[in-house]
Amino acid sequence: MSALPTLKEWWNNGGNFLLTRFGTYYAAYLGATKDNNIPNNCWGKSEEIGEITTSPWS
């Protein structure tokens, strides 16, 4: 991702991000997680891909 160096610079200079559930995997790439792992979602999977549901939410 070409924007990652700019995002890292923003983060390292005290900038903040409001990430969507899908966007939380950027936290690891920015060095914002203690173990540099991608956070789990509420189903225990990572958010490296978009929504995986095959039908509308009910």
PDB file of C-alpha atoms in Angstrom:
ATOM      1  CA  MET A   1       0.000   0.000   0.000  1.00  0.00           C
ATOM      2  CA  SER A   2       1.621   3.218  -1.143  1.00  0.00           C
ATOM      3  CA  ALA A   3       0.017   5.342   1.593  1.00  0.00           C
ATOM      4  CA  LEU A   4       1.446   3.265   4.456  1.00  0.00           C
ATOM      5  CA  PRO A   5       4.630   5.351   4.970  1.00  0.00           C
ATOM      6  CA  THR A   6       2.532   8.525   5.196  1.00  0.00           C
ATOM      7  CA  LEU A   7       0.108   6.881   7.622  1.00  0.00           C
ATOM      8  CA  LYS A   8       3.007   5.621   9.771  1.00  0.00           C
ATOM      9  CA  GLU A   9       4.504   9.107   9.867  1.00  0.00           C
ATOM     10  CA  TRP A  10       1.144  10.564  10.936  1.00  0.00           C
ATOM     11  CA  TRP A  11       0.811   7.900  13.681  1.00  0.00           C
ATOM     12  CA  ASN A  12       4.396   8.353  14.922  1.00  0.00           C
ATOM     13  CA  ASN A  13       3.862  12.123  15.143  1.00  0.00           C
ATOM     14  CA  GLY A  14       0.858  11.670  17.442  1.00  0.00           C
ATOM     15  CA  GLY A  15      -1.917  11.480  14.861  1.00  0.00           C
ATOM     16  CA  ASN A  16      -5.010   9.389  15.519  1.00  0.00           C
ATOM     17  CA  PHE A  17      -7.166   7.160  13.368  1.00  0.00           C
ATOM     18  CA  LEU A  18     -10.782   6.098  13.667  1.00  0.00           C
ATOM     19  CA  LEU A  19     -10.754   2.747  11.910  1.00  0.00           C
ATOM     20  CA  THR A  20     -13.730   0.770  10.697  1.00  0.00           C
ATOM     21  CA  ARG A  21     -13.934  -2.885  11.639  1.00  0.00           C
ATOM     22  CA  PHE A  22     -12.429  -3.825   8.272  1.00  0.00           C
ATOM     23  CA  GLY A  23      -9.773  -1.128   8.636  1.00  0.00           C
ATOM     24  CA  THR A  24      -8.469  -2.394  11.970  1.00  0.00           C
ATOM     25  CA  TYR A  25      -5.899  -4.604  10.268  1.00  0.00           C
ATOM     26  CA  TYR A  26      -3.958  -1.428   9.476  1.00  0.00           C
ATOM     27  CA  ALA A  27      -3.243  -1.063  13.205  1.00  0.00           C
ATOM     28  CA  ALA A  28      -0.683  -3.888  13.023  1.00  0.00           C
ATOM     29  CA  TYR A  29       0.960  -2.419   9.926  1.00  0.00           C
ATOM     30  CA  LEU A  30       1.264   0.929  11.707  1.00  0.00           C
ATOM     31  CA  GLY A  31       2.865  -0.645  14.772  1.00  0.00           C
ATOM     32  CA  ALA A  32      -0.097   0.305  16.960  1.00  0.00           C
ATOM     33  CA  THR A  33      -0.632  -3.165  18.441  1.00  0.00           C
ATOM     34  CA  LYS A  34       1.551  -4.533  21.247  1.00  0.00           C
ATOM     35  CA  ASP A  35       2.339  -7.812  19.489  1.00  0.00           C
ATOM     36  CA  ASN A  36       2.135  -6.486  15.903  1.00  0.00           C
ATOM     37  CA  ASN A  37      -0.726  -8.896  15.214  1.00  0.00           C
ATOM     38  CA  ILE A  38      -3.960  -8.037  13.456  1.00  0.00           C
ATOM     39  CA  PRO A  39      -6.820  -7.606  15.983  1.00  0.00           C
ATOM     40  CA  ASN A  40      -9.522 -10.287  16.005  1.00  0.00           C
ATOM     41  CA  ASN A  41     -13.079  -9.423  15.170  1.00  0.00           C
ATOM     42  CA  CYS A  42     -15.992 -10.608  17.318  1.00  0.00           C
ATOM     43  CA  TRP A  43     -16.022 -13.960  15.461  1.00  0.00           C
ATOM     44  CA  GLY A  44     -12.351 -14.689  16.194  1.00  0.00           C
ATOM     45  CA  LYS A  45     -11.126 -14.048  12.653  1.00  0.00           C
ATOM     46  CA  SER A  46      -8.943 -11.249  11.321  1.00  0.00           C
ATOM     47  CA  GLU A  47     -10.292  -8.499   9.095  1.00  0.00           C
ATOM     48  CA  GLU A  48      -7.885  -8.959   6.186  1.00  0.00           C
ATOM     49  CA  ILE A  49     -10.853  -9.395   3.869  1.00  0.00           C
ATOM     50  CA  GLY A  50     -14.149  -7.569   3.658  1.00  0.00           C
ATOM     51  CA  GLU A  51     -17.503  -8.906   4.725  1.00  0.00           C
ATOM     52  CA  ILE A  52     -17.806 -12.638   4.149  1.00  0.00           C
ATOM     53  CA  THR A  53     -21.521 -13.029   4.700  1.00  0.00           C
ATOM     54  CA  THR A  54     -23.501 -14.412   1.777  1.00  0.00           C
ATOM     55  CA  SER A  55     -26.871 -13.048   2.851  1.00  0.00           C
ATOM     56  CA  PRO A  56     -28.308  -9.931   4.491  1.00  0.00           C
ATOM     57  CA  TRP A  57     -27.873  -9.508   8.231  1.00  0.00           C
ATOM     58  CA  SER A  58     -31.040 -10.149  10.181  1.00  0.00           C
TER      59      SER A  58
END
